[in-house]
C-alpha cells in the first residue's frame, strides 16, 4: 500500500457494481443477460421521450457551459411531485410543468391511470403504514437538495455531521451497504445492530442500548467490539422499505425514530417509494432532525443519469448546499429528471404490472421447500436457502447465484441472502424456470 494513503482504507472493501460476481468483471457479454441484481427498472424510457431528450441535447444544451449549479427548475419540479404524492394541491396555480412537446409538436396523450385518480397502490406488508396522509405544510424548493445520485447526498450528510471525530453512525444490518462503506472512507465509525430474523424489523432495544453506550462511555473505555470508543451517534440510517430485505418500516420502528433526540439526524431512504407508496414525508414538519432521500434511478428509469434528491428542513438543505461540489449534476441529467417528472403518469403507469409480477415471482419461489421467501414492499424479492445437511447456507447461495449467472440471470448475493429484482414478465419467467432447474 502506498505510504501516503490512510492505513484504515487497506481493510475497507469497496462496493461491487453489477454484474454480480468478481469485482472488475466486464458488464458486456456476448450472450443476453437478465440483469436482476441492481434493482433498476426493467423498462427503458419510451422512445418518444428519448428522442425529445436527444433533440434537447442537440439544440438547447450548450456543452461548453456549466450546468445550472443551483438546480432551480428541478427543485421546483421535485417539490411539486412530492406534494402531489402527499395529496397537496399544486403550488403553481394548478399548472403542470412547462416541458416542450415530444411528438412533432404534440404532447404524449396518456390516459389517467384510474379514471382521473392518482396511482393507488395498497400497503404491501402488514407492518407498513398503509398509505399516505396530507402534511400540515407543503414542500417547497427550499426543502429540496439534489445530488449526483443519493450516494452524494449520503456523503454530504456524513461530512455535515460526523467528520473529524464529531460522531458515529448507526445502521441495522442487513441494509444498504453504502452507508457503512461511505462512512468508513471518511474515517467515521459505524455502530451496527441486528434485525429480527422473521421479519427483519430493527432490534430497537439493541439500537437504544448502542446509542446510550456510545453517548455515555468515557473516551478510551474499551469493549469487545470497540463500540464504546466511538464518538456519539449522530446519524441513524434506515431504508423504507429496506434493501435488501424489502420490508417497510413498522409502526414500532417509526415511533422509535420519533423519540430520538434532536441532536441525532434520522436519514430515511425512500429509494423505493413509488413501489411501496409508503412515505414519512408528511411528518417532516414535526421532525427537523429527519431527512428523506429519494432517487430517479428506480421507478423513473434514470439509473444512468445519477439523480437523487433529499427532502428536509431548509436549514439542513442549506447545509448540504454548502458541502456539495459545484455543478455536481450535468445539464443532461437535470433535463432528463425534469422530463421524467413531467411525464410521470406515463412512466409510473408500469408500476401495477411490476407489483403483479412481484406477486407471481414470490408465489413461484415459495413453492420450493428449500427456499425461505419474504414479503416485499419494493421492486425486488429477498430469499434465503434453508439449512440442510451438507453445504453451508452461504455456499448454497453462492452456488445458486453462480448457476443462475451461467444460465443468463444475474442476481445479488447480499445481507446473508439472495436479492432478485423484479424484471419484465419474460425475465421473471426465465428466473422461475432457471431456479426450478437448479433446485430439482
XYZ file of N, CA and C in Angstrom, residues 61-263:
609
model
N -28.903 22.412 -25.089
C -27.835 22.310 -24.089
C -26.502 22.705 -24.708
N -25.856 23.682 -24.087
C -24.525 24.111 -24.535
C -23.479 23.343 -23.722
N -22.795 22.426 -24.372
C -21.855 21.571 -23.645
C -20.630 22.338 -23.166
N -20.385 23.513 -23.698
C -19.251 24.320 -23.244
C -19.606 25.197 -22.050
N -20.859 25.122 -21.595
C -21.304 25.908 -20.450
C -21.579 25.000 -19.251
N -21.329 25.516 -18.064
C -21.633 24.758 -16.859
C -23.149 24.602 -16.700
N -23.559 23.536 -16.036
C -24.997 23.342 -15.803
C -25.519 24.327 -14.761
N -26.828 24.322 -14.561
C -27.452 25.123 -13.515
C -26.951 24.616 -12.167
N -26.085 25.386 -11.536
C -25.472 24.937 -10.289
C -26.405 24.948 -9.100
N -27.547 25.625 -9.225
C -28.490 25.668 -8.131
C -29.682 24.758 -8.295
N -29.800 24.113 -9.466
C -30.872 23.154 -9.764
C -32.270 23.757 -9.538
N -32.425 25.020 -9.863
C -33.656 25.732 -9.502
C -34.897 25.091 -10.104
N -34.887 24.865 -11.422
C -36.064 24.303 -12.083
C -36.351 22.893 -11.592
N -35.312 22.098 -11.411
C -35.501 20.718 -10.975
C -36.028 20.675 -9.540
N -35.517 21.519 -8.666
C -36.016 21.548 -7.292
C -37.508 21.877 -7.254
N -37.923 22.853 -8.057
C -39.332 23.227 -8.087
C -40.188 22.072 -8.578
N -39.709 21.364 -9.607
C -40.451 20.224 -10.146
C -40.548 19.096 -9.122
N -39.454 18.847 -8.399
C -39.459 17.795 -7.381
C -40.431 18.154 -6.260
N -40.407 19.398 -5.816
C -41.319 19.822 -4.749
C -42.768 19.611 -5.164
N -43.085 19.931 -6.410
C -44.449 19.727 -6.894
C -44.820 18.252 -6.882
N -43.891 17.401 -7.294
C -44.151 15.959 -7.307
C -44.347 15.417 -5.892
N -43.508 15.841 -4.951
C -43.644 15.375 -3.571
C -44.999 15.791 -3.013
N -45.394 17.032 -3.246
C -46.699 17.480 -2.770
C -47.830 16.679 -3.397
N -47.693 16.368 -4.667
C -48.708 15.559 -5.343
C -48.817 14.185 -4.697
N -47.684 13.593 -4.349
C -47.700 12.270 -3.726
C -48.297 12.314 -2.331
N -48.339 13.499 -1.744
C -48.925 13.670 -0.416
C -50.321 14.276 -0.482
N -50.889 14.306 -1.690
C -52.237 14.851 -1.885
C -52.331 16.335 -1.541
N -51.237 17.055 -1.763
C -51.227 18.500 -1.560
C -51.476 19.174 -2.904
N -52.372 20.159 -2.986
C -52.633 20.831 -4.271
C -51.369 21.465 -4.831
N -51.278 21.600 -6.164
C -50.102 22.234 -6.782
C -49.888 23.634 -6.245
N -48.606 24.023 -6.170
C -48.264 25.328 -5.630
C -48.195 26.402 -6.708
N -48.341 26.004 -7.975
C -48.224 26.974 -9.063
C -49.556 27.126 -9.791
N -50.596 27.416 -9.032
C -51.922 27.687 -9.585
C -52.469 26.541 -10.419
N -52.053 25.334 -10.083
C -52.609 24.171 -10.739
C -52.008 23.846 -12.081
N -51.040 24.644 -12.554
C -50.464 24.385 -13.868
C -49.416 23.292 -13.767
N -49.313 22.506 -14.810
C -48.308 21.447 -14.850
C -46.968 22.007 -15.291
N -45.932 21.183 -15.245
C -44.611 21.616 -15.670
C -44.616 22.007 -17.141
N -43.902 23.054 -17.467
C -43.824 23.505 -18.851
C -42.672 22.802 -19.539
N -42.990 21.695 -20.210
C -41.989 20.890 -20.890
C -42.304 20.869 -22.376
N -41.303 21.049 -23.238
C -41.567 21.070 -24.680
C -42.266 19.806 -25.138
N -43.070 19.891 -26.224
C -43.778 18.710 -26.731
C -42.818 17.643 -27.198
N -43.333 16.392 -27.224
C -42.471 15.241 -27.519
C -42.654 14.688 -28.921
N -43.827 14.866 -29.502
C -44.132 14.184 -30.759
C -44.587 15.175 -31.827
N -43.629 15.715 -32.568
C -43.971 16.592 -33.690
C -44.932 17.702 -33.295
N -44.651 18.314 -32.162
C -45.487 19.424 -31.744
C -46.633 19.045 -30.852
N -46.866 17.750 -30.639
C -47.959 17.332 -29.777
C -47.393 16.602 -28.565
N -47.997 16.794 -27.434
C -47.547 16.111 -26.224
C -48.067 14.690 -26.220
N -47.431 13.843 -25.413
C -47.888 12.462 -25.297
C -49.290 12.434 -24.717
N -50.167 11.675 -25.326
C -51.545 11.566 -24.853
C -51.666 10.303 -24.022
N -51.506 10.443 -22.710
C -51.534 9.290 -21.820
C -52.789 9.360 -20.965
N -53.657 8.369 -21.049
C -54.881 8.407 -20.247
C -54.561 8.289 -18.763
N -55.418 8.823 -17.898
C -55.200 8.674 -16.450
C -55.221 7.213 -16.047
N -54.527 6.908 -14.958
C -54.375 5.513 -14.553
C -55.682 4.917 -14.038
N -56.404 5.699 -13.257
C -57.611 5.168 -12.639
C -58.762 6.159 -12.764
N -59.183 6.402 -14.002
C -60.302 7.306 -14.251
C -60.105 8.637 -13.537
N -58.932 9.202 -13.761
C -58.659 10.513 -13.219
C -58.041 10.511 -11.837
N -57.928 9.334 -11.218
C -57.342 9.274 -9.891
C -55.862 8.952 -9.997
N -55.112 9.329 -8.993
C -53.685 9.036 -8.975
C -53.463 7.558 -8.681
N -52.240 7.116 -8.924
C -51.894 5.710 -8.714
C -52.163 5.323 -7.267
N -52.982 4.298 -7.078
C -53.376 3.869 -5.739
C -52.861 2.461 -5.497
N -51.754 2.365 -4.790
C -51.145 1.073 -4.506
C -51.395 0.727 -3.043
N -52.009 -0.399 -2.746
C -52.323 -0.750 -1.358
C -51.061 -1.015 -0.563
N -51.148 -0.970 0.760
C -49.980 -1.285 1.579
C -49.498 -2.692 1.287
N -48.159 -2.881 1.330
C -47.602 -4.113 0.810
C -47.009 -5.019 1.870
N -46.913 -4.576 3.097
C -46.536 -5.504 4.148
C -47.299 -5.136 5.403
N -47.612 -6.109 6.211
C -48.516 -5.898 7.332
C -47.963 -4.891 8.332
N -46.645 -4.727 8.341
C -46.076 -3.768 9.277
C -46.012 -2.360 8.738
N -46.319 -2.161 7.455
C -46.193 -0.850 6.838
C -47.286 0.101 7.263
N -47.165 1.334 6.821
C -48.106 2.366 7.225
C -49.433 2.270 6.498
N -49.408 1.738 5.290
C -50.661 1.575 4.561
C -51.192 2.850 3.962
N -50.346 3.645 3.332
C -50.836 4.827 2.653
C -50.191 6.093 3.176
N -50.585 7.219 2.612
C -50.006 8.496 2.991
C -51.094 9.426 3.495
N -50.701 10.396 4.296
C -51.624 11.393 4.816
C -51.120 12.778 4.433
N -52.017 13.697 4.187
C -51.581 15.053 3.842
C -50.812 15.695 4.993
N -49.700 16.351 4.699
C -48.974 17.042 5.752
C -49.633 18.371 6.087
N -49.213 18.962 7.181
C -49.760 20.253 7.563
C -49.159 21.382 6.743
N -47.972 21.170 6.239
C -47.321 22.194 5.426
C -46.826 21.571 4.143
N -46.828 22.352 3.081
C -46.400 21.861 1.782
C -44.883 21.931 1.647
N -44.356 21.100 0.753
C -42.933 21.087 0.444
C -42.660 22.159 -0.603
N -41.579 22.921 -0.414
C -41.160 23.923 -1.385
C -39.752 23.590 -1.867
N -39.272 24.369 -2.826
C -37.921 24.151 -3.350
C -36.865 24.288 -2.261
N -37.153 25.075 -1.217
C -36.193 25.233 -0.118
C -36.025 23.949 0.685
N -36.982 23.053 0.575
C -36.903 21.763 1.272
C -36.156 20.713 0.470
N -35.683 21.048 -0.714
C -35.103 20.062 -1.633
C -33.614 20.324 -1.830
N -32.835 19.261 -1.821
C -31.436 19.306 -2.228
C -31.206 18.173 -3.228
N -30.459 18.452 -4.277
C -30.262 17.496 -5.367
C -28.820 17.022 -5.386
N -28.638 15.713 -5.575
C -27.295 15.163 -5.595
C -27.030 14.310 -6.816
N -25.763 14.032 -7.045
C -25.346 13.120 -8.107
C -25.564 11.703 -7.585
N -26.837 11.274 -7.654
C -27.250 10.050 -7.002
C -27.424 10.299 -5.510
N -28.160 9.418 -4.844
C -28.307 9.543 -3.394
C -26.978 9.353 -2.682
N -26.030 8.683 -3.331
C -24.731 8.451 -2.707
C -24.039 9.764 -2.352
N -24.135 10.759 -3.241
C -23.506 12.046 -2.943
C -24.168 12.701 -1.731
N -25.491 12.589 -1.650
C -26.199 13.171 -0.517
C -25.825 12.471 0.785
N -25.672 11.146 0.740
C -25.239 10.398 1.924
C -23.875 10.892 2.387
N -22.988 11.051 1.439
C -21.639 11.522 1.777
C -21.676 12.933 2.365
N -22.478 13.801 1.780
C -22.584 15.172 2.288
C -23.147 15.201 3.703
N -24.129 14.351 3.974
C -24.695 14.292 5.319
C -23.654 13.833 6.334
N -22.842 12.880 5.953
C -21.784 12.405 6.843
C -20.768 13.510 7.121
N -20.421 14.264 6.092
C -19.478 15.370 6.270
C -20.066 16.437 7.182
N -21.362 16.683 7.022
C -22.017 17.749 7.786
C -22.175 17.411 9.259
N -22.136 16.135 9.617
C -22.485 15.747 10.986
C -21.389 15.021 11.749
N -20.610 14.197 11.085
C -19.743 13.247 11.810
C -18.258 13.418 11.553
N -17.876 14.205 10.597
C -16.466 14.280 10.208
C -15.605 14.832 11.344
N -14.357 14.423 11.358
C -13.417 14.932 12.345
C -13.665 14.447 13.751
N -14.197 13.227 13.867
C -14.448 12.663 15.182
C -15.671 13.213 15.877
N -16.537 13.927 15.136
C -17.719 14.545 15.750
C -18.839 13.554 16.014
N -18.826 12.406 15.330
C -19.927 11.478 15.539
C -19.726 10.149 14.854
N -20.596 9.197 15.226
C -20.675 7.876 14.609
C -22.026 7.753 13.919
N -22.183 6.697 13.133
C -23.481 6.401 12.541
C -23.971 5.054 13.062
N -25.310 4.897 13.044
C -25.930 3.636 13.443
C -26.673 3.053 12.256
N -26.421 1.779 11.966
C -27.140 1.060 10.920
C -27.636 -0.259 11.491
N -28.700 -0.778 10.905
C -29.246 -2.078 11.295
C -29.061 -3.032 10.129
N -28.171 -3.975 10.275
C -27.854 -4.902 9.186
C -28.747 -6.142 9.207
N -29.074 -6.675 7.995
C -28.607 -6.215 6.697
C -29.351 -4.979 6.212
N -28.602 -4.105 5.543
C -29.188 -2.914 4.952
C -28.289 -2.448 3.811
N -28.600 -1.309 3.224
C -27.823 -0.774 2.110
C -26.390 -0.556 2.561
N -25.444 -1.192 1.891
C -24.067 -1.221 2.370
C -23.345 0.109 2.234
N -23.829 1.019 1.371
C -23.092 2.248 1.128
C -23.073 3.182 2.323
N -24.035 3.047 3.247
C -23.967 3.882 4.446
C -22.663 3.612 5.191
N -22.406 2.337 5.465
C -21.201 1.974 6.192
C -19.938 2.191 5.394
N -19.983 1.837 4.108
C -18.785 1.992 3.269
C -18.386 3.453 3.165
N -19.362 4.328 2.886
C -19.055 5.748 2.736
C -18.549 6.335 4.045
N -19.164 5.936 5.166
C -18.699 6.429 6.458
C -17.243 6.033 6.697
N -16.911 4.805 6.410
C -15.550 4.336 6.663
C -14.533 5.023 5.765
N -14.908 5.359 4.544
C -13.967 6.097 3.680
C -13.638 7.459 4.266
N -14.526 7.995 5.092
C -14.306 9.291 5.723
C -13.742 9.154 7.134
N -13.445 7.925 7.550
C -12.921 7.708 8.884
C -13.962 7.835 9.974
N -15.223 7.630 9.634
C -16.324 7.763 10.587
C -16.702 6.377 11.107
N -16.764 6.176 12.416
C -17.116 4.859 12.966
C -18.551 4.459 12.645
N -18.758 3.161 12.499
C -20.075 2.599 12.196
C -20.484 1.677 13.326
N -21.628 1.979 13.955
C -22.199 1.138 15.003
C -23.309 0.315 14.374
N -23.246 -0.998 14.521
C -24.204 -1.891 13.870
C -25.036 -2.639 14.895
N -26.327 -2.766 14.589
C -27.212 -3.618 15.370
C -27.890 -4.584 14.413
N -28.554 -5.580 14.975
C -29.157 -6.636 14.159
C -30.633 -6.350 13.900
N -31.216 -7.188 13.075
C -32.646 -7.189 12.795
C -33.231 -8.543 13.182
N -34.533 -8.564 13.436
C -35.211 -9.824 13.705
C -35.154 -10.711 12.462
N -34.954 -11.994 12.667
C -34.827 -12.908 11.538
C -36.164 -13.207 10.866
N -37.265 -13.052 11.585
C -38.545 -13.430 10.988
C -39.089 -12.370 10.038
N -38.936 -11.077 10.396
C -39.495 -10.022 9.544
C -38.529 -8.868 9.291
N -37.302 -8.992 9.793
C -36.229 -8.012 9.589
C -36.530 -6.648 10.202
N -37.393 -6.606 11.194
C -37.590 -5.374 11.955
C -36.335 -5.095 12.767
N -35.986 -3.829 12.895
C -34.802 -3.450 13.659
C -34.939 -3.894 15.115
N -33.859 -4.389 15.678
C -33.833 -4.698 17.105
C -33.747 -3.363 17.847
N -34.903 -2.805 18.175
C -34.961 -1.454 18.728
C -34.268 -1.380 20.082
N -34.439 -2.392 20.908
C -33.784 -2.381 22.218
C -32.267 -2.363 22.071
N -31.764 -3.141 21.117
C -30.314 -3.140 20.870
C -29.856 -1.780 20.353
N -30.670 -1.165 19.510
C -30.328 0.163 18.987
C -30.292 1.198 20.111
N -31.266 1.139 21.001
C -31.280 2.068 22.138
C -30.043 1.884 23.001
N -29.705 0.613 23.276
C -28.530 0.345 24.105
C -27.257 0.836 23.424
N -27.180 0.630 22.117
C -25.978 1.041 21.390
C -25.799 2.556 21.445
N -26.887 3.292 21.259
C -26.797 4.750 21.304
C -26.400 5.231 22.694
N -27.008 4.640 23.734
C -26.693 5.040 25.095
C -25.261 4.684 25.467
N -24.809 3.503 25.066
C -23.461 3.064 25.445
C -22.398 3.940 24.806
N -22.647 4.366 23.575
C -21.681 5.234 22.902
C -21.709 6.626 23.514
N -22.916 7.147 23.780
C -23.029 8.503 24.307
C -22.474 8.630 25.721
N -22.634 7.560 26.522
C -22.274 7.650 27.927
C -20.855 7.171 28.227
N -20.238 6.462 27.288
C -18.931 5.870 27.582
C -17.845 6.938 27.619
N -16.914 6.839 28.564
C -15.769 7.748 28.568
C -14.822 7.416 27.432
N -14.121 8.407 26.966
C -13.185 8.195 25.861
C -12.129 7.185 26.288
N -11.895 6.189 25.431
C -10.903 5.178 25.718
C -11.421 3.979 26.470
N -12.702 4.017 26.879
C -13.270 2.861 27.580
C -13.575 1.773 26.575
N -12.830 0.700 26.589
C -12.969 -0.313 25.552
C -14.045 -1.326 25.864
N -14.436 -2.071 24.833
C -15.325 -3.208 24.970
C -14.976 -4.176 23.862
N -15.719 -5.278 23.776
C -15.355 -6.352 22.849
C -15.311 -5.876 21.407
N -16.221 -4.970 21.024
C -16.246 -4.528 19.626
C -15.783 -3.085 19.476
N -15.149 -2.534 20.501
C -14.630 -1.163 20.482
C -15.727 -0.134 20.284
N -16.971 -0.535 20.487
C -18.081 0.372 20.240
C -18.029 1.562 21.194
N -17.587 1.327 22.450
C -17.554 2.393 23.437
C -16.460 3.417 23.168
N -15.561 3.134 22.275
C -14.513 4.085 21.949
C -14.975 5.063 20.868
N -16.118 4.862 20.322
C -16.615 5.712 19.251
C -17.208 7.003 19.798
N -17.204 8.059 18.999
C -17.914 9.272 19.383
C -19.420 9.023 19.354
N -20.232 9.936 19.892
C -21.682 9.725 19.965
C -22.305 9.501 18.593
N -23.386 8.734 18.580
C -24.126 8.522 17.335
C -24.769 9.842 16.915
N -24.523 10.257 15.673
C -25.084 11.493 15.156
C -26.024 11.254 13.977
N -25.979 10.058 13.381
C -26.905 9.723 12.297
C -27.403 8.301 12.496
N -28.707 8.111 12.310
C -29.309 6.786 12.218
C -29.828 6.632 10.795
N -29.346 5.618 10.087
C -29.768 5.355 8.713
C -30.805 4.235 8.689
N -31.935 4.473 8.038
C -32.933 3.428 7.801
C -33.408 3.535 6.355
N -33.865 2.421 5.816
C -34.414 2.389 4.462
C -35.877 1.974 4.549
N -36.710 2.650 3.781
C -38.171 2.457 3.887
C -38.780 2.338 2.483
N -38.905 1.089 1.961
C -38.573 -0.220 2.517
C -37.080 -0.529 2.425
N -36.670 -1.460 3.279
C -35.251 -1.759 3.422
C -34.707 -2.516 2.212
N -33.446 -2.289 1.949
C -32.720 -3.091 0.967
C -31.573 -3.760 1.707
N -31.449 -5.089 1.594
C -32.023 -5.966 0.569
C -33.293 -6.713 0.968
N -33.840 -6.468 2.168
C -34.879 -7.360 2.686
C -36.300 -6.948 2.310
N -36.501 -5.762 1.756
C -37.762 -5.318 1.138
C -38.894 -5.047 2.116
N -38.611 -4.950 3.410
C -39.663 -4.694 4.394
C -39.747 -3.208 4.708
N -40.984 -2.676 4.760
C -41.200 -1.286 5.138
C -41.046 -1.122 6.646
N -40.796 0.101 7.064
C -40.716 0.385 8.498
C -42.047 0.082 9.173
N -41.982 -0.483 10.352
C -43.185 -0.779 11.117
C -43.562 0.423 11.991
N -44.748 0.354 12.542
C -45.198 1.412 13.444
C -44.253 1.555 14.630
N -43.781 0.433 15.178
C -42.850 0.475 16.316
C -41.541 1.156 15.940
N -41.038 0.857 14.756
C -39.785 1.473 14.318
C -39.956 2.979 14.136
N -41.081 3.370 13.547
C -41.324 4.794 13.321
C -41.491 5.538 14.639
N -42.169 4.924 15.586
C -42.312 5.548 16.902
C -40.955 5.721 17.566
N -40.081 4.715 17.422
C -38.732 4.834 17.985
C -37.964 5.981 17.326
N -38.027 6.073 16.010
C -37.350 7.165 15.309
C -37.872 8.520 15.782
N -39.165 8.569 16.092
C -39.771 9.821 16.540
C -39.270 10.248 17.917
N -38.767 9.291 18.678
C -38.300 9.605 20.036
C -36.824 9.968 20.084
N -36.114 9.810 18.997
C -34.687 10.124 19.012
C -34.483 11.624 19.230
N -33.475 11.998 20.003
C -33.267 13.420 20.304
C -32.879 14.216 19.063
N -33.033 15.529 19.160
C -32.800 16.393 18.003
C -31.333 16.476 17.608
N -30.424 16.008 18.475
C -29.007 16.024 18.095
C -28.606 14.779 17.317
